[in-house]
Coordinates of C-alpha atoms in Angstrom, one line a residue:
M359 CA -0.1 -0.3 0.8
N360 CA 0.8 3.2 -0.8
K361 CA 1.5 6.3 1.2
P362 CA -1.2 9.1 1.6
L363 CA 0.1 11.2 -1.3
I364 CA 0.4 15.3 0.3
A365 CA -2.5 17.5 -2.8
G366 CA -0.9 19.4 -5.7
L367 CA -2.3 22.6 -4.2
L368 CA 0.5 22.0 -0.7
T369 CA 3.8 21.3 -3.7
L370 CA 3.4 24.4 -4.2
A371 CA 2.1 25.7 -1.2
L372 CA 5.4 24.1 0.3
A373 CA 7.4 25.7 -2.9
G374 CA 7.5 28.6 -2.6
C375 CA 5.8 30.5 0.5
A376 CA 8.2 31.9 3.0
S377 CA 10.8 30.2 5.4
S378 CA 9.1 31.3 8.7
Q379 CA 7.1 28.3 10.9
P380 CA 3.4 29.3 11.4
D381 CA 2.7 30.5 15.3
Q382 CA 0.5 28.8 16.1
P383 CA -0.6 25.6 18.3
F384 CA -0.4 22.3 16.5
S385 CA -1.6 18.8 17.3
L386 CA -0.2 15.3 16.2
T387 CA -1.3 12.2 16.4
V388 CA 1.9 8.8 16.6
A389 CA 0.7 6.1 15.9
H390 CA 4.1 3.5 16.2
I391 CA 4.5 -0.2 16.3
N392 CA 8.2 -2.0 18.0
D393 CA 9.7 -5.0 18.5
T394 CA 7.3 -7.1 15.9
H395 CA 10.0 -10.0 15.1
S396 CA 8.8 -11.1 11.7
H397 CA 5.6 -12.0 13.9
F398 CA 3.7 -11.4 10.4
D399 CA 1.1 -14.1 11.1
P400 CA -1.3 -13.7 14.6
S401 CA 0.2 -15.0 17.9
D402 CA -1.5 -16.9 20.3
V403 CA -3.0 -15.8 23.8
Q404 CA -5.1 -16.4 26.3
L405 CA -7.8 -14.1 28.0
T406 CA -8.8 -14.3 31.0
L407 CA -12.4 -12.3 30.7
N408 CA -14.5 -12.1 34.1
N409 CA -13.0 -15.4 35.7
K410 CA -13.6 -17.0 32.3
T411 CA -10.4 -18.3 30.2
V412 CA -11.1 -18.2 26.8
Y413 CA -8.1 -18.8 23.6
T414 CA -8.1 -16.4 20.7
R415 CA -5.4 -14.1 18.0
V416 CA -4.1 -11.3 18.9
G417 CA -2.3 -9.3 16.0
G418 CA 0.1 -10.1 13.3
H419 CA 0.6 -7.4 9.5
P420 CA -2.7 -8.4 8.0
R421 CA -4.4 -7.1 11.4
L422 CA -1.7 -4.2 11.8
L423 CA -2.7 -3.3 8.7
S424 CA -6.1 -3.4 9.0
Y425 CA -5.3 -1.0 11.7
A426 CA -3.5 1.6 11.0
N427 CA -5.9 2.3 8.0
Q428 CA -8.3 2.5 10.3
L429 CA -6.1 6.0 11.6
H430 CA -5.9 7.0 8.9
Q431 CA -9.5 7.5 7.9
Q432 CA -9.9 9.2 10.9
A433 CA -7.2 11.5 10.7
A434 CA -8.2 12.2 7.1
Q435 CA -11.9 13.2 8.7
T436 CA -10.7 15.3 11.1
E437 CA -8.1 16.3 8.8
Q438 CA -5.4 15.7 12.1
P439 CA -1.7 15.8 11.9
F440 CA -0.6 12.0 12.2
L441 CA 2.5 9.7 11.4
L442 CA 2.6 6.0 12.1
L443 CA 6.4 5.3 12.9
H444 CA 8.1 2.0 13.8
A445 CA 10.7 1.5 16.7
G446 CA 12.7 -2.1 15.5
D447 CA 14.3 -5.3 16.1
A448 CA 11.6 -5.8 12.5
W449 CA 13.9 -8.7 12.4
Q450 CA 14.2 -11.9 14.1
G451 CA 12.1 -14.3 15.9
S452 CA 9.8 -16.8 13.8
G453 CA 10.6 -19.1 11.1
Y454 CA 9.8 -17.4 8.3
F455 CA 13.0 -14.9 8.9
K456 CA 14.8 -18.4 8.5
L457 CA 13.2 -19.1 5.7
N458 CA 13.6 -15.5 3.9
E459 CA 16.9 -13.5 6.3
G460 CA 14.6 -10.1 5.9
A461 CA 13.1 -10.1 2.2
M462 CA 9.5 -10.6 3.4
N463 CA 9.7 -7.9 5.7
V464 CA 10.8 -5.3 2.8
D465 CA 7.3 -7.2 1.7
L466 CA 5.7 -7.0 4.6
L467 CA 6.6 -3.9 5.8
N468 CA 6.2 -1.8 2.4
Q469 CA 2.8 -2.6 2.6
L470 CA 2.2 -0.3 5.8
P471 CA 1.9 3.2 5.7
L472 CA 4.9 3.5 8.0
D473 CA 7.0 7.6 7.5
A474 CA 10.2 6.0 9.3
M475 CA 12.1 3.5 11.0
V476 CA 15.2 3.1 13.6
L477 CA 17.0 -0.3 13.6
G478 CA 17.2 -2.4 16.5
N479 CA 19.5 -4.8 17.1
H480 CA 18.6 -7.4 15.4
E481 CA 18.7 -5.8 12.1
F482 CA 22.6 -6.8 12.6
D483 CA 21.6 -10.3 13.3
L484 CA 22.9 -12.0 9.8
N485 CA 25.7 -8.8 8.1
N486 CA 25.6 -5.9 6.7
Q487 CA 25.4 -6.8 3.2
R488 CA 21.8 -8.0 4.3
L489 CA 21.1 -5.2 5.8
S490 CA 21.8 -2.7 3.8
D491 CA 19.5 -4.7 1.2
F492 CA 16.6 -4.1 3.9
I493 CA 17.6 -0.6 3.5
D494 CA 17.6 -0.2 0.1
G495 CA 14.6 -2.3 -0.7
V496 CA 12.2 -0.5 2.2
T497 CA 9.9 2.9 1.0
F498 CA 10.5 4.9 3.9
P499 CA 14.1 6.2 5.6
I500 CA 15.9 3.8 8.6
V501 CA 17.0 6.9 11.5
A502 CA 20.3 7.3 13.3
A503 CA 21.8 9.8 14.4
N504 CA 24.4 7.8 16.7
L505 CA 25.1 5.8 13.5
D506 CA 28.1 5.8 11.4
V507 CA 28.6 3.6 8.6
S508 CA 31.2 5.8 6.9
Q509 CA 34.4 3.2 6.9
D510 CA 31.2 0.1 6.6
S511 CA 31.7 -1.2 2.5
D512 CA 28.2 -2.4 2.5
L513 CA 26.5 0.4 4.6
Q514 CA 28.5 3.4 3.0
A515 CA 26.6 4.5 0.8
V516 CA 23.1 3.6 1.1
E517 CA 21.2 6.3 0.9
N518 CA 18.3 5.4 2.9
L519 CA 19.4 5.6 6.1
T520 CA 19.7 8.9 7.6
P521 CA 20.3 10.7 11.0
Y522 CA 16.1 11.8 11.3
V523 CA 13.4 13.2 8.9
L524 CA 12.0 16.1 8.6
Y525 CA 8.0 16.0 7.1
A526 CA 5.8 19.5 6.7
F527 CA 1.9 19.6 7.2
K528 CA -0.8 20.3 5.4
G529 CA -4.1 19.1 8.0
D530 CA -3.3 15.0 7.3
K531 CA -1.5 16.1 4.6
K532 CA 2.2 15.7 4.5
K533 CA 5.1 15.5 2.7
R534 CA 8.9 14.7 3.0
V535 CA 10.9 18.8 3.4
N536 CA 15.3 18.7 3.4
S537 CA 14.3 21.5 5.4
V538 CA 12.1 24.0 7.5
E539 CA 12.9 26.4 4.5
D540 CA 10.7 24.0 2.5
A541 CA 8.1 23.9 4.5
G542 CA 7.1 27.7 4.5
K543 CA 3.8 28.4 6.7
Y544 CA 3.6 24.9 7.3
P545 CA 4.3 22.4 10.8
V546 CA 7.2 20.7 10.7
V547 CA 8.1 17.3 13.1
A548 CA 11.4 16.0 12.7
I549 CA 12.0 12.0 13.6
M550 CA 15.7 10.6 15.0
G551 CA 16.4 8.0 15.5
L552 CA 19.3 6.3 18.5
V553 CA 20.5 3.1 18.2
L554 CA 21.8 2.0 20.5
E555 CA 26.0 2.9 21.7
D556 CA 26.6 -0.9 23.3
M557 CA 26.0 -2.5 19.5
A558 CA 29.4 -4.2 19.8
N559 CA 27.9 -6.6 22.3
I560 CA 24.4 -7.0 21.8
A561 CA 24.5 -7.9 17.8
P562 CA 27.0 -10.1 16.5
N563 CA 27.7 -8.3 13.1
I564 CA 27.7 -4.7 12.8
G565 CA 31.0 -4.6 10.6
Q566 CA 32.9 -1.5 10.4
A567 CA 29.5 0.1 11.0
Q568 CA 30.2 2.3 14.6
F569 CA 27.8 2.9 17.7
K570 CA 28.1 6.5 19.4
Q571 CA 26.3 8.0 22.9
E572 CA 23.1 7.6 22.6
L573 CA 22.8 10.5 24.7
V574 CA 25.1 13.0 23.6
S575 CA 24.3 11.7 19.7
A576 CA 20.5 13.2 21.0
Q577 CA 21.4 16.7 22.7
Q578 CA 23.6 17.3 19.9
T579 CA 21.1 15.9 16.3
V580 CA 17.9 17.9 19.1
D581 CA 20.3 20.7 18.4
T582 CA 20.6 20.8 15.1
L583 CA 17.5 21.0 14.1
T584 CA 16.2 23.5 16.7
E585 CA 18.9 25.7 15.0
Q586 CA 17.2 25.1 12.2
G587 CA 14.0 25.8 13.5
V588 CA 12.3 22.9 13.8
K589 CA 9.7 23.4 17.1
H590 CA 8.6 19.7 16.8
I591 CA 10.7 16.9 17.9
I592 CA 10.1 12.9 18.1
A593 CA 12.9 10.3 19.4
L594 CA 13.0 7.1 18.2
T595 CA 14.9 4.5 19.7
H596 CA 15.1 0.7 20.1
L597 CA 16.8 1.8 23.8
G598 CA 14.3 -0.1 26.2
L599 CA 12.2 1.7 28.4
D600 CA 14.0 2.9 31.7
K601 CA 16.9 4.2 29.0
D602 CA 14.0 5.8 27.2
Q603 CA 12.9 8.0 30.5
Q604 CA 16.8 8.2 30.7
L605 CA 16.6 10.0 27.0
A606 CA 13.5 12.5 28.2
E607 CA 15.2 13.5 31.8
Q608 CA 19.0 14.1 30.7
V609 CA 18.1 15.9 26.9
N610 CA 16.2 18.9 26.4
G611 CA 14.0 19.2 23.6
I612 CA 12.9 16.5 22.3
D613 CA 9.1 15.8 22.3
V614 CA 8.2 12.4 21.5
I615 CA 9.8 9.2 22.4
V616 CA 8.8 6.2 20.2
G617 CA 11.0 3.3 21.7
G618 CA 11.4 -0.5 21.5
H619 CA 13.8 -3.5 22.6
S620 CA 12.2 -3.8 26.8
H621 CA 8.8 -4.5 25.0
S622 CA 7.1 -2.6 27.1
L623 CA 3.0 -3.8 26.4
L624 CA 3.0 0.3 28.5
G625 CA -0.9 0.4 30.3
D626 CA -3.3 -1.3 32.2
F627 CA -4.6 -4.7 30.3
S628 CA -5.5 -6.3 33.9
Q629 CA -9.0 -6.7 33.1
L630 CA -7.5 -8.8 30.3
G631 CA -5.7 -11.0 32.6
W632 CA -2.2 -9.1 31.8
E633 CA -0.5 -7.0 33.7
K634 CA -1.0 -3.9 35.1
N635 CA 2.7 -2.4 33.9
A636 CA 4.0 1.2 33.8
P637 CA 1.2 4.1 32.4
Y638 CA 1.1 4.7 28.7
A639 CA 2.6 8.4 27.9
Q640 CA 4.3 9.4 31.2
Q641 CA 5.4 12.9 31.0
F642 CA 9.0 13.5 32.7
T643 CA 10.9 16.7 32.8
N644 CA 13.9 17.6 31.1
P645 CA 17.0 19.0 32.9
D646 CA 15.9 22.8 32.1
G647 CA 12.8 22.2 34.1
L648 CA 10.6 23.3 31.6
G649 CA 10.4 20.9 28.9
I650 CA 8.9 17.8 29.1
S651 CA 8.9 14.6 26.6
C652 CA 6.1 12.0 26.3
V653 CA 7.2 8.1 26.4
V654 CA 5.3 5.5 24.8
Q655 CA 5.8 1.8 23.3
A656 CA 3.5 -0.2 22.5
G657 CA 4.9 -4.2 23.6
K658 CA 6.7 -7.0 21.0
F659 CA 5.3 -9.5 18.2
A660 CA 3.2 -7.1 16.4
Q661 CA 1.1 -7.5 18.9
A662 CA -0.7 -4.6 19.3
M663 CA -0.6 -0.9 18.2
G664 CA -0.5 2.5 20.3
E665 CA -2.1 5.5 19.6
L666 CA -0.6 8.7 21.1
T667 CA -1.9 12.7 20.5
V668 CA 1.1 15.8 20.8
N669 CA -1.1 19.2 21.7
F670 CA 1.6 21.8 20.9
T671 CA 1.9 25.9 22.1
L672 CA 2.8 28.5 20.1
D673 CA 6.0 27.6 20.7
G674 CA 6.7 24.4 20.2
Q675 CA 6.3 23.9 23.9
V676 CA 4.6 19.9 24.8
T677 CA 1.2 20.6 26.7
D678 CA 0.1 17.3 27.1
C679 CA -0.2 13.8 25.9
K680 CA -2.3 11.5 25.5
G681 CA -3.3 8.0 24.3
T682 CA -3.2 4.4 24.7
N683 CA -1.7 1.5 24.1
T684 CA -4.8 -0.5 21.5
L685 CA -4.9 -5.0 21.9
L686 CA -5.1 -5.8 18.5
V687 CA -7.8 -8.7 19.0
D688 CA -9.5 -11.5 16.0
K689 CA -13.5 -11.2 17.2
V690 CA -13.9 -15.5 17.9
F691 CA -13.2 -17.0 20.7
Y692 CA -12.3 -20.0 22.4
N693 CA -12.6 -23.1 25.4
D694 CA -8.9 -24.6 24.7
V695 CA -5.9 -24.0 23.5
R696 CA -6.1 -26.2 20.8
R697 CA -8.8 -24.0 19.2
A698 CA -10.3 -26.3 16.8
D699 CA -14.1 -25.8 15.7
K700 CA -15.5 -27.5 18.4
H701 CA -14.2 -25.6 20.6
R702 CA -16.0 -22.7 19.8
L703 CA -17.3 -20.9 21.6
T704 CA -21.7 -21.0 21.6
D705 CA -23.4 -17.1 19.4
T706 CA -24.5 -16.2 23.0
E707 CA -20.3 -16.5 24.4
Q708 CA -19.0 -15.0 21.2
E709 CA -22.0 -11.8 22.5
R710 CA -20.9 -11.3 25.4
I711 CA -17.0 -11.7 25.6
T712 CA -17.0 -8.8 22.2
G713 CA -19.7 -6.7 24.0
F714 CA -16.8 -7.4 26.5
L715 CA -13.5 -6.4 25.0
A716 CA -16.3 -3.5 22.6
K717 CA -16.0 -1.0 26.1
Q718 CA -12.6 -1.6 26.4
P719 CA -10.2 1.5 25.9
N720 CA -7.3 -0.2 24.7
V721 CA -9.1 -3.2 23.0
A722 CA -10.1 -3.5 19.6
L723 CA -11.9 -5.8 17.3
V724 CA -10.6 -6.1 14.4
D725 CA -10.5 -8.2 11.2
E726 CA -6.9 -9.3 9.2
D727 CA -7.0 -7.0 6.3
P728 CA -8.1 -9.9 3.1
G729 CA -5.5 -8.4 0.1
L730 CA -2.3 -9.0 3.1
R731 CA -3.6 -11.9 4.7
T732 CA -4.1 -14.0 1.2
Y733 CA -1.0 -12.5 0.2
I734 CA 1.1 -14.5 3.0
D735 CA -1.2 -17.6 2.9
E736 CA -0.8 -17.6 -0.7
T737 CA 3.1 -16.7 -0.9
Y738 CA 4.3 -17.1 2.1
R739 CA 2.8 -19.7 4.0
P740 CA 2.9 -22.7 2.0
E741 CA 6.8 -22.9 3.0
L742 CA 6.8 -21.9 6.4
L743 CA 3.7 -24.8 7.1
Q744 CA 6.6 -27.2 5.7
T745 CA 9.4 -26.3 7.2
Y746 CA 7.7 -26.2 11.1
G747 CA 6.5 -29.3 10.3
A748 CA 3.3 -31.7 12.4
V749 CA 2.6 -30.7 15.8
I750 CA 4.6 -32.0 18.7
G751 CA 1.3 -30.3 22.0
H752 CA -0.7 -27.1 22.9
V753 CA 1.1 -24.4 25.3
P754 CA -2.4 -23.4 27.0
S755 CA -0.7 -19.9 28.1
S756 CA 2.6 -18.3 27.1
L757 CA 5.2 -19.4 28.8
Q758 CA 8.7 -16.4 29.8
H759 CA 11.7 -16.9 29.6
V760 CA 13.8 -14.2 31.4
R761 CA 18.3 -14.8 31.9
V762 CA 18.3 -14.1 35.2
P763 CA 15.4 -14.9 38.3
V764 CA 13.9 -11.1 39.5
A765 CA 12.9 -11.7 43.3
N766 CA 12.8 -15.3 42.3
Q767 CA 10.6 -14.9 39.3
G768 CA 13.2 -17.6 36.5
S769 CA 12.9 -18.7 33.6
Q770 CA 9.8 -21.1 33.0
V771 CA 10.9 -22.0 29.5
A772 CA 15.0 -22.6 30.3
P773 CA 14.6 -24.9 32.9
L774 CA 11.4 -27.2 30.2
V775 CA 15.5 -27.6 28.3
A776 CA 16.7 -29.1 30.9
A777 CA 14.1 -31.8 31.7
S778 CA 14.4 -32.5 28.1
Q779 CA 17.6 -33.1 28.3
L780 CA 18.1 -35.2 31.0
Y781 CA 15.2 -37.1 30.3
W782 CA 16.2 -37.5 26.9
A783 CA 19.7 -38.4 28.0
N784 CA 17.9 -41.3 30.2
T785 CA 15.3 -42.8 27.6
P786 CA 17.0 -46.2 26.9
E787 CA 17.9 -45.4 23.4
V788 CA 19.8 -42.3 23.6
R789 CA 21.2 -44.8 26.8
G790 CA 21.6 -47.8 25.0
V791 CA 24.4 -45.2 22.5
S792 CA 26.1 -43.4 25.6
G793 CA 26.6 -46.0 28.4
R794 CA 25.4 -44.6 30.4
E795 CA 22.8 -42.9 34.0
V796 CA 23.0 -39.3 34.0
D797 CA 22.5 -37.5 37.1
F798 CA 21.1 -33.6 36.2
A799 CA 21.0 -31.4 33.3
L800 CA 22.8 -27.8 33.3
V801 CA 21.3 -25.3 30.7
A802 CA 22.1 -21.8 30.7
A803 CA 20.2 -19.3 29.5
G804 CA 21.5 -17.7 26.1
A805 CA 20.9 -21.5 25.1
V806 CA 17.4 -20.1 25.7
R807 CA 16.2 -17.8 22.3
N808 CA 12.3 -17.3 22.1
N809 CA 9.6 -17.5 25.0
I810 CA 7.2 -20.6 23.8
E811 CA 4.1 -18.6 22.9
A812 CA 0.5 -20.2 23.6
G813 CA -0.8 -22.1 20.9
E814 CA 0.2 -25.2 19.5
L815 CA 3.6 -26.0 19.4
K816 CA 5.6 -27.5 16.5
A817 CA 8.5 -29.4 15.4
G818 CA 9.9 -26.6 13.7
H819 CA 9.1 -23.4 17.2
V820 CA 11.9 -26.0 18.5
G821 CA 15.0 -25.3 15.9
L822 CA 14.0 -22.1 14.7
D823 CA 12.6 -20.1 17.6
I824 CA 14.0 -21.8 21.1
L825 CA 16.6 -23.4 20.5
P826 CA 17.9 -22.7 17.0
F827 CA 21.6 -22.8 17.4
V828 CA 22.5 -26.3 16.6
N829 CA 24.3 -27.9 19.0
A830 CA 25.6 -31.3 19.6
V831 CA 24.9 -33.0 23.3
S832 CA 28.3 -33.9 25.9
L833 CA 27.7 -35.9 28.5
V834 CA 30.2 -35.3 31.4
S835 CA 31.9 -36.9 34.2
L836 CA 32.1 -33.4 36.8
T837 CA 32.8 -33.2 40.3
G838 CA 30.3 -32.2 42.6
R839 CA 33.0 -30.4 44.0
E840 CA 34.0 -28.7 39.8
V841 CA 29.7 -28.2 39.9
A842 CA 29.8 -26.6 42.7
G843 CA 32.6 -24.1 41.7
L844 CA 30.7 -23.3 37.9
L845 CA 27.2 -22.3 39.8
L846 CA 29.4 -19.7 42.0
E847 CA 31.4 -19.2 38.5
T848 CA 28.3 -18.3 35.5
I849 CA 25.8 -16.7 38.8
N850 CA 28.0 -14.3 40.4
G851 CA 29.5 -13.6 35.4
A852 CA 25.0 -12.7 34.6
I853 CA 23.6 -10.8 37.8
G854 CA 26.8 -8.3 38.5
D855 CA 27.4 -4.9 36.2
D856 CA 28.1 -4.8 32.9
T857 CA 27.8 -8.8 33.2
H858 CA 26.2 -11.1 30.7
A859 CA 23.2 -12.7 32.1
G860 CA 23.6 -15.0 29.3
Q861 CA 26.3 -16.5 31.1
F862 CA 23.4 -17.7 34.5
P863 CA 22.2 -21.9 34.7
Y864 CA 19.1 -23.0 35.1
V865 CA 18.6 -26.7 36.0
S866 CA 17.1 -29.6 36.5
G867 CA 17.9 -33.1 39.4
L868 CA 19.9 -30.4 41.0
R869 CA 18.5 -27.5 43.1
Y870 CA 21.0 -24.7 44.7
T871 CA 20.0 -21.7 46.4
F872 CA 22.4 -18.2 46.1
N873 CA 23.0 -16.0 48.0
E874 CA 23.4 -12.8 46.9
T875 CA 25.6 -10.5 49.3
R876 CA 26.4 -8.0 47.5
R877 CA 25.8 -6.3 43.2
G878 CA 26.9 -9.6 41.3
H879 CA 29.0 -11.2 44.9
G880 CA 27.4 -13.8 46.9
Y881 CA 27.5 -17.4 47.7
L882 CA 25.8 -21.2 46.8
A883 CA 24.4 -22.2 50.7
N884 CA 22.9 -25.7 49.6
I885 CA 23.1 -27.9 46.8
E886 CA 21.4 -31.3 46.0
Y887 CA 20.6 -33.6 43.6
L888 CA 17.6 -35.4 43.0
H889 CA 19.2 -39.4 43.8
Q890 CA 16.1 -42.4 43.5
G891 CA 13.8 -40.0 44.0
E892 CA 15.1 -37.9 47.3
W893 CA 17.8 -34.9 47.3
Q894 CA 20.6 -36.0 48.1
R895 CA 23.4 -33.4 49.7
I896 CA 26.3 -33.0 46.1
I897 CA 29.3 -34.9 48.0
P898 CA 32.4 -32.6 46.5
D899 CA 35.2 -35.4 45.1
A900 CA 32.1 -37.3 44.0
R901 CA 31.3 -37.4 40.3
Y902 CA 29.1 -36.6 39.2
Q903 CA 27.2 -36.9 35.3
V904 CA 25.9 -33.7 33.6
V905 CA 24.3 -33.0 30.2
L906 CA 24.4 -30.4 29.1
T907 CA 24.2 -28.7 25.6
G908 CA 28.6 -29.1 23.2
Y909 CA 29.0 -25.3 22.7
H910 CA 29.3 -24.9 27.1
A911 CA 30.2 -28.3 27.7
S912 CA 33.8 -27.0 26.2
G913 CA 33.7 -23.6 28.3
N914 CA 32.4 -21.2 25.8
D915 CA 29.3 -18.2 27.5
G916 CA 31.7 -18.0 30.4
W917 CA 32.0 -21.2 31.3
H918 CA 35.1 -20.8 32.3
T919 CA 35.1 -24.4 35.1
L920 CA 34.5 -27.0 31.9
F921 CA 37.0 -25.6 30.0
E922 CA 39.7 -25.9 32.8
A923 CA 38.5 -29.5 33.7
Q924 CA 39.0 -30.6 30.4
Q925 CA 42.5 -29.8 29.2
A926 CA 44.3 -32.8 29.8
E927 CA 42.2 -35.5 29.8
T928 CA 38.4 -35.9 29.8
D929 CA 35.3 -39.0 29.1
R930 CA 33.2 -36.5 27.3
I931 CA 30.5 -38.0 25.2
D932 CA 29.1 -35.9 22.8
L933 CA 26.0 -37.0 20.9
A934 CA 25.2 -36.0 17.4
Y935 CA 22.6 -37.7 14.8
V936 CA 24.3 -38.8 12.0
Q937 CA 22.1 -40.1 8.7
D938 CA 19.3 -40.4 11.7
E939 CA 21.4 -43.1 13.7
L940 CA 22.4 -41.1 16.6
T941 CA 26.2 -41.8 16.9
A942 CA 28.9 -41.4 19.7
F943 CA 31.6 -39.4 19.7
L944 CA 34.2 -39.7 22.1
V945 CA 36.1 -36.6 24.1
S946 CA 39.7 -36.7 24.6
R947 CA 40.9 -33.1 26.0
L948 CA 40.0 -29.3 25.2
S949 CA 43.3 -26.5 24.6
K950 CA 42.4 -22.9 22.6
N951 CA 44.0 -22.2 19.0
E952 CA 46.2 -18.7 18.6
Q953 CA 43.4 -16.6 18.7
G954 CA 42.0 -18.3 21.6
A955 CA 38.9 -19.8 21.0
I956 CA 38.4 -23.1 22.0
E957 CA 39.4 -26.4 20.5
V958 CA 37.6 -30.2 21.0
H959 CA 40.2 -33.0 20.8
Y960 CA 38.2 -36.4 19.9
Q961 CA 40.1 -39.9 20.5
K962 CA 38.6 -41.3 17.1
Q963 CA 35.9 -39.8 14.4
A964 CA 35.9 -36.1 15.1
L965 CA 32.3 -34.7 15.7
D966 CA 31.7 -32.2 12.2
C967 CA 29.2 -30.6 12.4
Q968 CA 29.2 -29.3 8.9
L969 CA 30.0 -32.5 7.0
P970 CA 26.8 -34.2 4.8
G971 CA 24.2 -36.6 6.8
V972 CA 24.9 -35.1 9.6
S973 CA 23.1 -33.3 12.1
C974 CA 23.9 -31.3 15.6
N975 CA 21.1 -30.3 16.5
A976 CA 20.4 -32.9 19.8
D977 CA 19.6 -30.5 21.8
A978 CA 16.5 -29.2 19.8
Q979 CA 14.9 -33.3 19.3
A980 CA 15.6 -33.9 22.7
F981 CA 13.2 -30.3 23.3
I982 CA 10.2 -31.8 20.9
D983 CA 10.9 -35.8 22.4
Y984 CA 10.9 -34.5 25.8
V985 CA 7.0 -33.0 24.5
Q986 CA 5.9 -36.0 22.8
A987 CA 6.4 -38.5 26.0
R988 CA 5.7 -36.7 28.9
R989 CA 3.8 -32.9 28.3
P990 CA 2.2 -32.5 25.6
I991 CA 0.3 -29.9 27.2
L992 CA 3.2 -28.3 27.9
T993 CA 3.5 -26.0 31.1
A994 CA 5.8 -24.9 33.7
L995 CA 7.5 -27.0 35.5
P996 CA 6.1 -26.1 39.4
E997 CA 10.1 -25.4 40.4
S998 CA 12.7 -24.7 39.1
G999 CA 15.2 -25.3 40.9
V1000 CA 16.6 -22.4 41.4
T1001 CA 16.6 -20.1 44.5
V1002 CA 18.4 -15.7 44.3
N1003 CA 17.6 -14.4 47.2
R1004 CA 19.0 -11.2 47.7
L1005 CA 20.5 -10.3 51.6
H1006 CA 22.2 -6.9 49.7

């Protein structure tokens, strides 16, 4: 869908008017999305309405398009200035992205009437040539004021990447302009982009791109725009809610901050059985004590769209900003997560629910755009369905992945992954190959990449979305002392300042209590493992059989204790599939090469995951087997085995 074209009268007027900006109040509506993560299809969700649990779908790009068109029509009817913005992380997050590597994002995002987008960290997941293709392919500007690509061969010549973009308005009609002078008497809104300054520590492939300080670049860009005569400035950011609030309190002159990265669905959704989050459109006073910045963000996965109306004084100061995030809900409801026809609610129940939801200020019952729905179904969905494969289970409600526990509320997914590896390693098939019985499992938080959303769980979801790294599974014996040392190393490494939370260890068949005495430091108060149905204390000099991924078994990702334990010799076994047959590869020791990379030395046949017929996705297969055999209705485990007490 093409953006609305500005009327010819406005085009002529902008070319011939004086450069002074109007001294009159101005009102602007900003619709926004963020962290859509290639969720082109709707998400399956659970809602609790008046103590009744129902299942439906929300969001997806066809529904975003329908709602964006509604908002455009409303703006046109009232001649209200209107913008639609994307706050980054369109990439990654679904099988569509794995199959199309950004090309589908170009295609689908161009269907939305977007006016600008900022780059998120996941836009750097592939390489800068792919990113260059994406930036040049979309029909709306990409903004990033603190990104320097002058030294990057793939991005330096990209024309559609700019620090900011200017739009001039005549009512609901808008035109992109190069300067305030080009706008003449019509009000101008600037949209500047801000990306993460520590992108190099987060994104895997940044090439030679350089990322400047967020606050410094923001103030410099605002000052430049103000000097040009711009009175209305929006910061389109992918920094996270906390940083957005800091931006509002430490930088002068930003009127609206439209953010992403932290997946914050601002507002109160408790009437749906969801969370009551921080308020939408909070206002923060700038450091000069005069200006006000309004901060918004719209959740994740194309489930909601934010809509903010900002009013300005004659001299461009914000007088008020009001609005809400709107959850975009389907009109069909079920009493079971499997959503078969037999689970569909009666017409009377449907009418009661739709009547209730229609009265909610932050919910909209929205049909998908039929043209875009058909286009996805015919062009992209057949390959996705073929790749995802069979349904292996059903998830009644979303399972959240939190890397480090907060108030002992940790990941619901990582303990299931650990449990799957412990179950799988002790199945007769695997024990027939390994010859071992495993005592417990360890999983690093960073090995798990996504929440598990409510609805059908297919085999492809596991390998493409949840555990996408293609890992062999390893069995290795460790002493109790080494297990304790590994836990201390990885917990302390994950909870301190400037640390890597992906190190944090989740477990199955093991439980521990860690007491943090000061930031990033603490001690293990208890370590026990489950032996013949009873919990027993770990003995320092005893040896235990542990299952974990091959990547972490080698000591990568901060699990250094494992590398130290296997330098001289090891009894480790790596398990992978060769011509669909589970095969054991015996490891003799570990070493490091001149670049510091860890190398695995095998006793006989080496495991090479790049060889034809070799499949190193044993961690994903273990999870699939576990769900099918033990947890076809997949819910969180009653206990995670992890207790973290903050004593300071």
